[in-house]
mmCIF file with all atom_site columns, C-alpha atoms in Angstrom:
data_model
loop_
_atom_site.group_PDB
_atom_site.id
_atom_site.type_symbol
_atom_site.label_atom_id
_atom_site.label_alt_id
_atom_site.label_comp_id
_atom_site.label_asym_id
_atom_site.label_entity_id
_atom_site.label_seq_id
_atom_site.pdbx_PDB_ins_code
_atom_site.Cartn_x
_atom_site.Cartn_y
_atom_site.Cartn_z
_atom_site.occupancy
_atom_site.B_iso_or_equiv
_atom_site.pdbx_formal_charge
_atom_site.auth_seq_id
_atom_site.auth_comp_id
_atom_site.auth_asym_id
_atom_site.auth_atom_id
_atom_site.pdbx_PDB_model_num
ATOM 1   C CA . PHE A 1 1   ? 0.000  0.000   0.000   1.00 0.00 ? 25  PHE A CA 1
ATOM 2   C CA . VAL A 1 2   ? 1.032  3.617   -0.285  1.00 0.00 ? 26  VAL A CA 1
ATOM 3   C CA . SER A 1 3   ? 0.742  6.593   2.029   1.00 0.00 ? 27  SER A CA 1
ATOM 4   C CA . PRO A 1 4   ? 0.608  9.727   -0.134  1.00 0.00 ? 28  PRO A CA 1
ATOM 5   C CA . LYS A 1 5   ? 1.861  12.000  2.637   1.00 0.00 ? 29  LYS A CA 1
ATOM 6   C CA . GLY A 1 6   ? 5.397  10.635  2.716   1.00 0.00 ? 30  GLY A CA 1
ATOM 7   C CA . GLU A 1 7   ? 7.229  11.847  5.813   1.00 0.00 ? 31  GLU A CA 1
ATOM 8   C CA . GLU A 1 8   ? 4.280  13.791  7.279   1.00 0.00 ? 32  GLU A CA 1
ATOM 9   C CA . LYS A 1 9   ? 2.044  12.350  9.961   1.00 0.00 ? 33  LYS A CA 1
ATOM 10  C CA . GLU A 1 10  ? 0.287  9.507   8.198   1.00 0.00 ? 34  GLU A CA 1
ATOM 11  C CA . ASP A 1 11  ? -3.452 9.043   8.401   1.00 0.00 ? 35  ASP A CA 1
ATOM 12  C CA . PRO A 1 12  ? -4.634 5.508   7.528   1.00 0.00 ? 36  PRO A CA 1
ATOM 13  C CA . ARG A 1 13  ? -7.679 7.047   5.810   1.00 0.00 ? 37  ARG A CA 1
ATOM 14  C CA . ASP A 1 14  ? -5.296 8.396   3.140   1.00 0.00 ? 38  ASP A CA 1
ATOM 15  C CA . PHE A 1 15  ? -3.737 5.010   2.329   1.00 0.00 ? 39  PHE A CA 1
ATOM 16  C CA . ARG A 1 16  ? -4.163 3.479   -1.127  1.00 0.00 ? 40  ARG A CA 1
ATOM 17  C CA . PHE A 1 17  ? -3.987 -0.310  -1.481  1.00 0.00 ? 41  PHE A CA 1
ATOM 18  C CA . ALA A 1 18  ? -3.137 -2.547  -4.438  1.00 0.00 ? 42  ALA A CA 1
ATOM 19  C CA . ALA A 1 19  ? -1.975 -6.090  -5.107  1.00 0.00 ? 43  ALA A CA 1
ATOM 20  C CA . SER A 1 20  ? 0.307  -7.176  -7.895  1.00 0.00 ? 44  SER A CA 1
ATOM 21  C CA . ASP A 1 21  ? -0.910 -9.659  -10.483 1.00 0.00 ? 45  ASP A CA 1
ATOM 22  C CA . ALA A 1 22  ? 0.858  -12.913 -11.446 1.00 0.00 ? 46  ALA A CA 1
ATOM 23  C CA . SER A 1 23  ? 3.341  -10.974 -13.596 1.00 0.00 ? 47  SER A CA 1
ATOM 24  C CA . GLY A 1 24  ? 4.208  -8.561  -10.770 1.00 0.00 ? 48  GLY A CA 1
ATOM 25  C CA . GLN A 1 25  ? 2.336  -5.581  -12.270 1.00 0.00 ? 49  GLN A CA 1
ATOM 26  C CA . TYR A 1 26  ? 0.357  -3.283  -9.986  1.00 0.00 ? 50  TYR A CA 1
ATOM 27  C CA . ALA A 1 27  ? -1.558 -0.015  -10.263 1.00 0.00 ? 51  ALA A CA 1
ATOM 28  C CA . ILE A 1 28  ? -2.425 2.413   -7.490  1.00 0.00 ? 52  ILE A CA 1
ATOM 29  C CA . PRO A 1 29  ? -4.950 5.025   -8.639  1.00 0.00 ? 53  PRO A CA 1
ATOM 30  C CA . ASN A 1 30  ? -5.315 8.572   -7.336  1.00 0.00 ? 54  ASN A CA 1
ATOM 31  C CA . VAL A 1 31  ? -1.909 9.008   -5.706  1.00 0.00 ? 55  VAL A CA 1
ATOM 32  C CA . PRO A 1 32  ? -1.318 12.771  -5.517  1.00 0.00 ? 56  PRO A CA 1
ATOM 33  C CA . PRO A 1 33  ? 2.018  14.287  -6.578  1.00 0.00 ? 57  PRO A CA 1
ATOM 34  C CA . GLY A 1 34  ? 4.644  14.757  -3.895  1.00 0.00 ? 58  GLY A CA 1
ATOM 35  C CA . PRO A 1 35  ? 6.415  12.549  -1.356  1.00 0.00 ? 59  PRO A CA 1
ATOM 36  C CA . ALA A 1 36  ? 4.929  9.096   -0.843  1.00 0.00 ? 60  ALA A CA 1
ATOM 37  C CA . THR A 1 37  ? 5.798  6.044   1.216   1.00 0.00 ? 61  THR A CA 1
ATOM 38  C CA . PHE A 1 38  ? 5.227  2.609   -0.341  1.00 0.00 ? 62  PHE A CA 1
ATOM 39  C CA . PHE A 1 39  ? 4.883  -0.452  1.907   1.00 0.00 ? 63  PHE A CA 1
ATOM 40  C CA . LEU A 1 40  ? 5.435  -3.914  0.408   1.00 0.00 ? 64  LEU A CA 1
ATOM 41  C CA . GLN A 1 41  ? 4.437  -7.210  1.966   1.00 0.00 ? 65  GLN A CA 1
ATOM 42  C CA . ARG A 1 42  ? 3.633  -10.672 0.663   1.00 0.00 ? 66  ARG A CA 1
ATOM 43  C CA . PRO A 1 43  ? -0.131 -11.329 0.526   1.00 0.00 ? 67  PRO A CA 1
ATOM 44  C CA . GLU A 1 44  ? -0.042 -14.088 3.141   1.00 0.00 ? 68  GLU A CA 1
ATOM 45  C CA . GLY A 1 45  ? 1.029  -11.447 5.676   1.00 0.00 ? 69  GLY A CA 1
ATOM 46  C CA . MET A 1 46  ? 3.958  -13.468 6.974   1.00 0.00 ? 70  MET A CA 1
ATOM 47  C CA . GLY A 1 47  ? 7.475  -12.404 6.158   1.00 0.00 ? 71  GLY A CA 1
ATOM 48  C CA . SER A 1 48  ? 8.780  -8.899  6.212   1.00 0.00 ? 72  SER A CA 1
ATOM 49  C CA . SER A 1 49  ? 7.479  -5.433  5.441   1.00 0.00 ? 73  SER A CA 1
ATOM 50  C CA . ILE A 1 50  ? 9.609  -3.293  3.165   1.00 0.00 ? 74  ILE A CA 1
ATOM 51  C CA . THR A 1 51  ? 9.338  0.501   2.981   1.00 0.00 ? 75  THR A CA 1
ATOM 52  C CA . VAL A 1 52  ? 10.280 2.576   -0.071  1.00 0.00 ? 76  VAL A CA 1
ATOM 53  C CA . ARG A 1 53  ? 10.038 6.350   -0.131  1.00 0.00 ? 77  ARG A CA 1
ATOM 54  C CA . ALA A 1 54  ? 9.621  8.094   -3.494  1.00 0.00 ? 78  ALA A CA 1
ATOM 55  C CA . GLU A 1 55  ? 8.627  11.422  -5.026  1.00 0.00 ? 79  GLU A CA 1
ATOM 56  C CA . VAL A 1 56  ? 5.505  11.043  -7.186  1.00 0.00 ? 80  VAL A CA 1
ATOM 57  C CA . PRO A 1 57  ? 5.698  13.449  -10.162 1.00 0.00 ? 81  PRO A CA 1
ATOM 58  C CA . ASP A 1 58  ? 2.765  15.579  -11.309 1.00 0.00 ? 82  ASP A CA 1
ATOM 59  C CA . GLU A 1 59  ? 2.010  13.327  -14.292 1.00 0.00 ? 83  GLU A CA 1
ATOM 60  C CA . THR A 1 60  ? -0.902 11.171  -15.436 1.00 0.00 ? 84  THR A CA 1
ATOM 61  C CA . GLU A 1 61  ? 1.133  7.973   -15.073 1.00 0.00 ? 85  GLU A CA 1
ATOM 62  C CA . PHE A 1 62  ? 4.157  7.198   -12.952 1.00 0.00 ? 86  PHE A CA 1
ATOM 63  C CA . THR A 1 63  ? 6.175  3.966   -13.008 1.00 0.00 ? 87  THR A CA 1
ATOM 64  C CA . LEU A 1 64  ? 7.981  2.762   -9.901  1.00 0.00 ? 88  LEU A CA 1
ATOM 65  C CA . ASP A 1 65  ? 9.564  -0.680  -10.038 1.00 0.00 ? 89  ASP A CA 1
ATOM 66  C CA . LEU A 1 66  ? 9.645  -2.174  -6.557  1.00 0.00 ? 90  LEU A CA 1
ATOM 67  C CA . LYS A 1 67  ? 11.774 -5.189  -5.703  1.00 0.00 ? 91  LYS A CA 1
ATOM 68  C CA . LEU A 1 68  ? 11.660 -7.286  -2.586  1.00 0.00 ? 92  LEU A CA 1
ATOM 69  C CA . PRO A 1 69  ? 15.151 -7.904  -1.217  1.00 0.00 ? 93  PRO A CA 1
ATOM 70  C CA . GLY A 1 70  ? 16.540 -11.425 -1.403  1.00 0.00 ? 94  GLY A CA 1
ATOM 71  C CA . GLY A 1 71  ? 17.915 -12.116 2.071   1.00 0.00 ? 95  GLY A CA 1
ATOM 72  C CA . SER A 1 72  ? 16.489 -14.819 4.332   1.00 0.00 ? 96  SER A CA 1
ATOM 73  C CA . ILE A 1 73  ? 16.944 -16.323 7.794   1.00 0.00 ? 97  ILE A CA 1
ATOM 74  C CA . SER A 1 74  ? 15.786 -19.827 8.664   1.00 0.00 ? 98  SER A CA 1
ATOM 75  C CA . GLY A 1 75  ? 16.130 -22.448 11.340  1.00 0.00 ? 99  GLY A CA 1
ATOM 76  C CA . ARG A 1 76  ? 14.286 -24.683 13.793  1.00 0.00 ? 100 ARG A CA 1
ATOM 77  C CA . VAL A 1 77  ? 12.688 -24.331 17.194  1.00 0.00 ? 101 VAL A CA 1
ATOM 78  C CA . ILE A 1 78  ? 12.963 -27.295 19.558  1.00 0.00 ? 102 ILE A CA 1
ATOM 79  C CA . ASP A 1 79  ? 12.062 -28.164 23.136  1.00 0.00 ? 103 ASP A CA 1
ATOM 80  C CA . GLU A 1 80  ? 15.325 -27.737 25.071  1.00 0.00 ? 104 GLU A CA 1
ATOM 81  C CA . LYS A 1 81  ? 14.700 -30.703 27.403  1.00 0.00 ? 105 LYS A CA 1
ATOM 82  C CA . LYS A 1 82  ? 13.142 -33.198 24.957  1.00 0.00 ? 106 LYS A CA 1
ATOM 83  C CA . GLY A 1 83  ? 15.016 -32.169 21.804  1.00 0.00 ? 107 GLY A CA 1
ATOM 84  C CA . LYS A 1 84  ? 11.771 -32.402 19.806  1.00 0.00 ? 108 LYS A CA 1
ATOM 85  C CA . PRO A 1 85  ? 10.517 -29.790 17.318  1.00 0.00 ? 109 PRO A CA 1
ATOM 86  C CA . ILE A 1 86  ? 7.844  -27.365 18.506  1.00 0.00 ? 110 ILE A CA 1
ATOM 87  C CA . PRO A 1 87  ? 5.152  -26.590 15.907  1.00 0.00 ? 111 PRO A CA 1
ATOM 88  C CA . GLU A 1 88  ? 3.252  -23.297 15.663  1.00 0.00 ? 112 GLU A CA 1
ATOM 89  C CA . VAL A 1 89  ? 5.782  -21.186 17.572  1.00 0.00 ? 113 VAL A CA 1
ATOM 90  C CA . PHE A 1 90  ? 5.505  -17.512 16.663  1.00 0.00 ? 114 PHE A CA 1
ATOM 91  C CA . LEU A 1 91  ? 8.751  -15.707 15.767  1.00 0.00 ? 115 LEU A CA 1
ATOM 92  C CA . THR A 1 92  ? 9.267  -11.985 15.272  1.00 0.00 ? 116 THR A CA 1
ATOM 93  C CA . LEU A 1 93  ? 12.107 -10.175 13.565  1.00 0.00 ? 117 LEU A CA 1
ATOM 94  C CA . ALA A 1 94  ? 12.977 -6.536  14.261  1.00 0.00 ? 118 ALA A CA 1
ATOM 95  C CA . PRO A 1 95  ? 15.890 -4.271  13.417  1.00 0.00 ? 119 PRO A CA 1
ATOM 96  C CA . ALA A 1 96  ? 18.600 -4.368  16.078  1.00 0.00 ? 120 ALA A CA 1
ATOM 97  C CA . LEU A 1 97  ? 18.311 -0.665  16.839  1.00 0.00 ? 121 LEU A CA 1
ATOM 98  C CA . GLU A 1 98  ? 20.914 1.112   18.902  1.00 0.00 ? 122 GLU A CA 1
ATOM 99  C CA . GLY A 1 99  ? 19.166 3.672   21.093  1.00 0.00 ? 123 GLY A CA 1
ATOM 100 C CA . ARG A 1 100 ? 16.211 4.389   18.782  1.00 0.00 ? 124 ARG A CA 1
ATOM 101 C CA . THR A 1 101 ? 12.814 2.952   17.983  1.00 0.00 ? 125 THR A CA 1
ATOM 102 C CA . ALA A 1 102 ? 11.262 1.936   14.690  1.00 0.00 ? 126 ALA A CA 1
ATOM 103 C CA . GLY A 1 103 ? 8.193  3.456   13.041  1.00 0.00 ? 127 GLY A CA 1
ATOM 104 C CA . TRP A 1 104 ? 4.698  2.021   13.430  1.00 0.00 ? 128 TRP A CA 1
ATOM 105 C CA . GLU A 1 105 ? 4.510  1.079   9.757   1.00 0.00 ? 129 GLU A CA 1
ATOM 106 C CA . GLY A 1 106 ? 6.619  -2.016  10.349  1.00 0.00 ? 130 GLY A CA 1
ATOM 107 C CA . GLU A 1 107 ? 9.673  -1.141  8.310   1.00 0.00 ? 131 GLU A CA 1
ATOM 108 C CA . ASP A 1 108 ? 12.148 -4.014  8.334   1.00 0.00 ? 132 ASP A CA 1
ATOM 109 C CA . PHE A 1 109 ? 9.963  -6.114  10.619  1.00 0.00 ? 133 PHE A CA 1
ATOM 110 C CA . GLY A 1 110 ? 9.008  -9.704  9.963   1.00 0.00 ? 134 GLY A CA 1
ATOM 111 C CA . GLN A 1 111 ? 7.099  -12.597 11.437  1.00 0.00 ? 135 GLN A CA 1
ATOM 112 C CA . ALA A 1 112 ? 6.888  -16.331 10.928  1.00 0.00 ? 136 ALA A CA 1
ATOM 113 C CA . SER A 1 113 ? 5.440  -19.426 12.537  1.00 0.00 ? 137 SER A CA 1
ATOM 114 C CA . THR A 1 114 ? 7.064  -22.841 12.768  1.00 0.00 ? 138 THR A CA 1
ATOM 115 C CA . ASP A 1 115 ? 5.713  -25.792 10.782  1.00 0.00 ? 139 ASP A CA 1
ATOM 116 C CA . SER A 1 116 ? 5.045  -29.300 12.142  1.00 0.00 ? 140 SER A CA 1
ATOM 117 C CA . GLU A 1 117 ? 8.817  -30.001 12.147  1.00 0.00 ? 141 GLU A CA 1
ATOM 118 C CA . GLY A 1 118 ? 9.646  -26.795 14.048  1.00 0.00 ? 142 GLY A CA 1
ATOM 119 C CA . ARG A 1 119 ? 11.084 -25.097 10.928  1.00 0.00 ? 143 ARG A CA 1
ATOM 120 C CA . TYR A 1 120 ? 10.653 -21.404 10.144  1.00 0.00 ? 144 TYR A CA 1
ATOM 121 C CA . SER A 1 121 ? 11.784 -19.036 7.412   1.00 0.00 ? 145 SER A CA 1
ATOM 122 C CA . LEU A 1 122 ? 11.905 -15.240 7.326   1.00 0.00 ? 146 LEU A CA 1
ATOM 123 C CA . ARG A 1 123 ? 12.411 -13.980 3.776   1.00 0.00 ? 147 ARG A CA 1
ATOM 124 C CA . ASP A 1 124 ? 12.572 -10.794 1.713   1.00 0.00 ? 148 ASP A CA 1
ATOM 125 C CA . LEU A 1 125 ? 15.003 -9.234  4.181   1.00 0.00 ? 149 LEU A CA 1
ATOM 126 C CA . LYS A 1 126 ? 17.226 -6.226  3.585   1.00 0.00 ? 150 LYS A CA 1
ATOM 127 C CA . PRO A 1 127 ? 20.851 -6.285  4.714   1.00 0.00 ? 151 PRO A CA 1
ATOM 128 C CA . GLY A 1 128 ? 21.206 -5.253  8.346   1.00 0.00 ? 152 GLY A CA 1
ATOM 129 C CA . SER A 1 129 ? 21.363 -6.347  11.952  1.00 0.00 ? 153 SER A CA 1
ATOM 130 C CA . TYR A 1 130 ? 18.279 -8.030  13.357  1.00 0.00 ? 154 TYR A CA 1
ATOM 131 C CA . THR A 1 131 ? 16.874 -9.366  16.607  1.00 0.00 ? 155 THR A CA 1
ATOM 132 C CA . ILE A 1 132 ? 14.767 -12.524 16.323  1.00 0.00 ? 156 ILE A CA 1
ATOM 133 C CA . THR A 1 133 ? 12.471 -13.579 19.159  1.00 0.00 ? 157 THR A CA 1
ATOM 134 C CA . ALA A 1 134 ? 10.993 -17.085 19.352  1.00 0.00 ? 158 ALA A CA 1
ATOM 135 C CA . GLY A 1 135 ? 8.216  -18.157 21.701  1.00 0.00 ? 159 GLY A CA 1
ATOM 136 C CA . GLY A 1 136 ? 6.966  -16.443 24.812  1.00 0.00 ? 160 GLY A CA 1
ATOM 137 C CA . GLY A 1 137 ? 4.087  -13.990 24.752  1.00 0.00 ? 161 GLY A CA 1
ATOM 138 C CA . VAL A 1 138 ? 2.834  -12.670 21.456  1.00 0.00 ? 162 VAL A CA 1
ATOM 139 C CA . PHE A 1 139 ? 1.822  -9.111  20.581  1.00 0.00 ? 163 PHE A CA 1
ATOM 140 C CA . PHE A 1 140 ? -1.903 -9.813  20.254  1.00 0.00 ? 164 PHE A CA 1
ATOM 141 C CA . GLY A 1 141 ? -3.228 -12.621 22.439  1.00 0.00 ? 165 GLY A CA 1
ATOM 142 C CA . LYS A 1 142 ? -1.193 -15.037 24.480  1.00 0.00 ? 166 LYS A CA 1
ATOM 143 C CA . ASP A 1 143 ? 1.187  -17.914 23.879  1.00 0.00 ? 167 ASP A CA 1
ATOM 144 C CA . THR A 1 144 ? -0.643 -21.190 24.391  1.00 0.00 ? 168 THR A CA 1
ATOM 145 C CA . LYS A 1 145 ? 2.427  -23.427 23.980  1.00 0.00 ? 169 LYS A CA 1
ATOM 146 C CA . GLY A 1 146 ? 3.692  -22.922 27.548  1.00 0.00 ? 170 GLY A CA 1
ATOM 147 C CA . TYR A 1 147 ? 7.298  -22.117 26.607  1.00 0.00 ? 171 TYR A CA 1
ATOM 148 C CA . GLY A 1 148 ? 9.487  -19.206 27.526  1.00 0.00 ? 172 GLY A CA 1
ATOM 149 C CA . ARG A 1 149 ? 11.126 -17.125 24.859  1.00 0.00 ? 173 ARG A CA 1
ATOM 150 C CA . SER A 1 150 ? 14.572 -16.925 23.331  1.00 0.00 ? 174 SER A CA 1
ATOM 151 C CA . VAL A 1 151 ? 16.204 -13.975 21.587  1.00 0.00 ? 175 VAL A CA 1
ATOM 152 C CA . ARG A 1 152 ? 19.055 -14.039 19.064  1.00 0.00 ? 176 ARG A CA 1
ATOM 153 C CA . LYS A 1 153 ? 20.834 -11.336 17.125  1.00 0.00 ? 177 LYS A CA 1
ATOM 154 C CA . CYS A 1 154 ? 22.263 -11.788 13.653  1.00 0.00 ? 178 CYS A CA 1
ATOM 155 C CA . ALA A 1 155 ? 23.623 -9.721  10.778  1.00 0.00 ? 179 ALA A CA 1
ATOM 156 C CA . LEU A 1 156 ? 22.512 -10.203 7.192   1.00 0.00 ? 180 LEU A CA 1
ATOM 157 C CA . SER A 1 157 ? 24.441 -9.086  4.105   1.00 0.00 ? 181 SER A CA 1
ATOM 158 C CA . ALA A 1 158 ? 22.828 -8.507  0.703   1.00 0.00 ? 182 ALA A CA 1
ATOM 159 C CA . GLU A 1 159 ? 21.186 -11.662 -0.683  1.00 0.00 ? 183 GLU A CA 1
ATOM 160 C CA . ASP A 1 160 ? 22.392 -13.765 2.286   1.00 0.00 ? 184 ASP A CA 1
ATOM 161 C CA . ASP A 1 161 ? 20.572 -16.936 3.225   1.00 0.00 ? 185 ASP A CA 1
ATOM 162 C CA . LEU A 1 162 ? 21.350 -17.537 6.886   1.00 0.00 ? 186 LEU A CA 1
ATOM 163 C CA . ALA A 1 163 ? 20.326 -21.091 7.751   1.00 0.00 ? 187 ALA A CA 1
ATOM 164 C CA . GLY A 1 164 ? 20.659 -22.805 11.108  1.00 0.00 ? 188 GLY A CA 1
ATOM 165 C CA . ILE A 1 165 ? 19.528 -19.896 13.268  1.00 0.00 ? 189 ILE A CA 1
ATOM 166 C CA . ASP A 1 166 ? 17.972 -22.323 15.751  1.00 0.00 ? 190 ASP A CA 1
ATOM 167 C CA . PHE A 1 167 ? 16.222 -21.863 19.090  1.00 0.00 ? 191 PHE A CA 1
ATOM 168 C CA . ALA A 1 168 ? 15.890 -24.250 22.035  1.00 0.00 ? 192 ALA A CA 1
ATOM 169 C CA . LEU A 1 169 ? 12.978 -23.178 24.237  1.00 0.00 ? 193 LEU A CA 1
ATOM 170 C CA . ARG A 1 170 ? 12.474 -24.090 27.880  1.00 0.00 ? 194 ARG A CA 1
ATOM 171 C CA . PRO A 1 171 ? 9.020  -24.790 29.268  1.00 0.00 ? 195 PRO A CA 1
ATOM 172 C CA . GLY A 1 172 ? 7.758  -21.605 30.935  1.00 0.00 ? 196 GLY A CA 1
ATOM 173 C CA . GLY A 1 173 ? 6.829  -21.276 34.580  1.00 0.00 ? 197 GLY A CA 1
ATOM 174 C CA . ILE A 1 174 ? 4.287  -19.275 36.530  1.00 0.00 ? 198 ILE A CA 1
ATOM 175 C CA . VAL A 1 175 ? 5.406  -15.947 37.963  1.00 0.00 ? 199 VAL A CA 1
#
């Protein structure tokens, strides 16, 4: 989707939404000239959100080719005591920010859930330093698996595929 106000305070009522077709083509009607912020995300909603800022010219048509980055991080989540995979564990990815916070639009954030074998994959990632959190409480709702959480940091270069970023979770306790 696109926010036509660019760097100004964004109002969700101003957003314009579009989906690309099978060939990758998209069209967003009625985007006014000036600064705009484009947000890209895969339709299934899992993965990462990418933000691109651009100046929209005062023309009838404007072409902006957007490309999802090619980096990925993958691994497994297992029960630390039993050594068995844990399915349906929620993982979040966030920029490893030094003394600052990220914007609400989800730039450079990602999310994934483990499959029946405890495997996960976070894709379409830009180069950078990230913090990945597995298990524990989730942003909306609660964790029903009964495990604590584990946090790892990693650095991703352009087009890297980091495999083996694994987590071993301990059963959680009551506080």
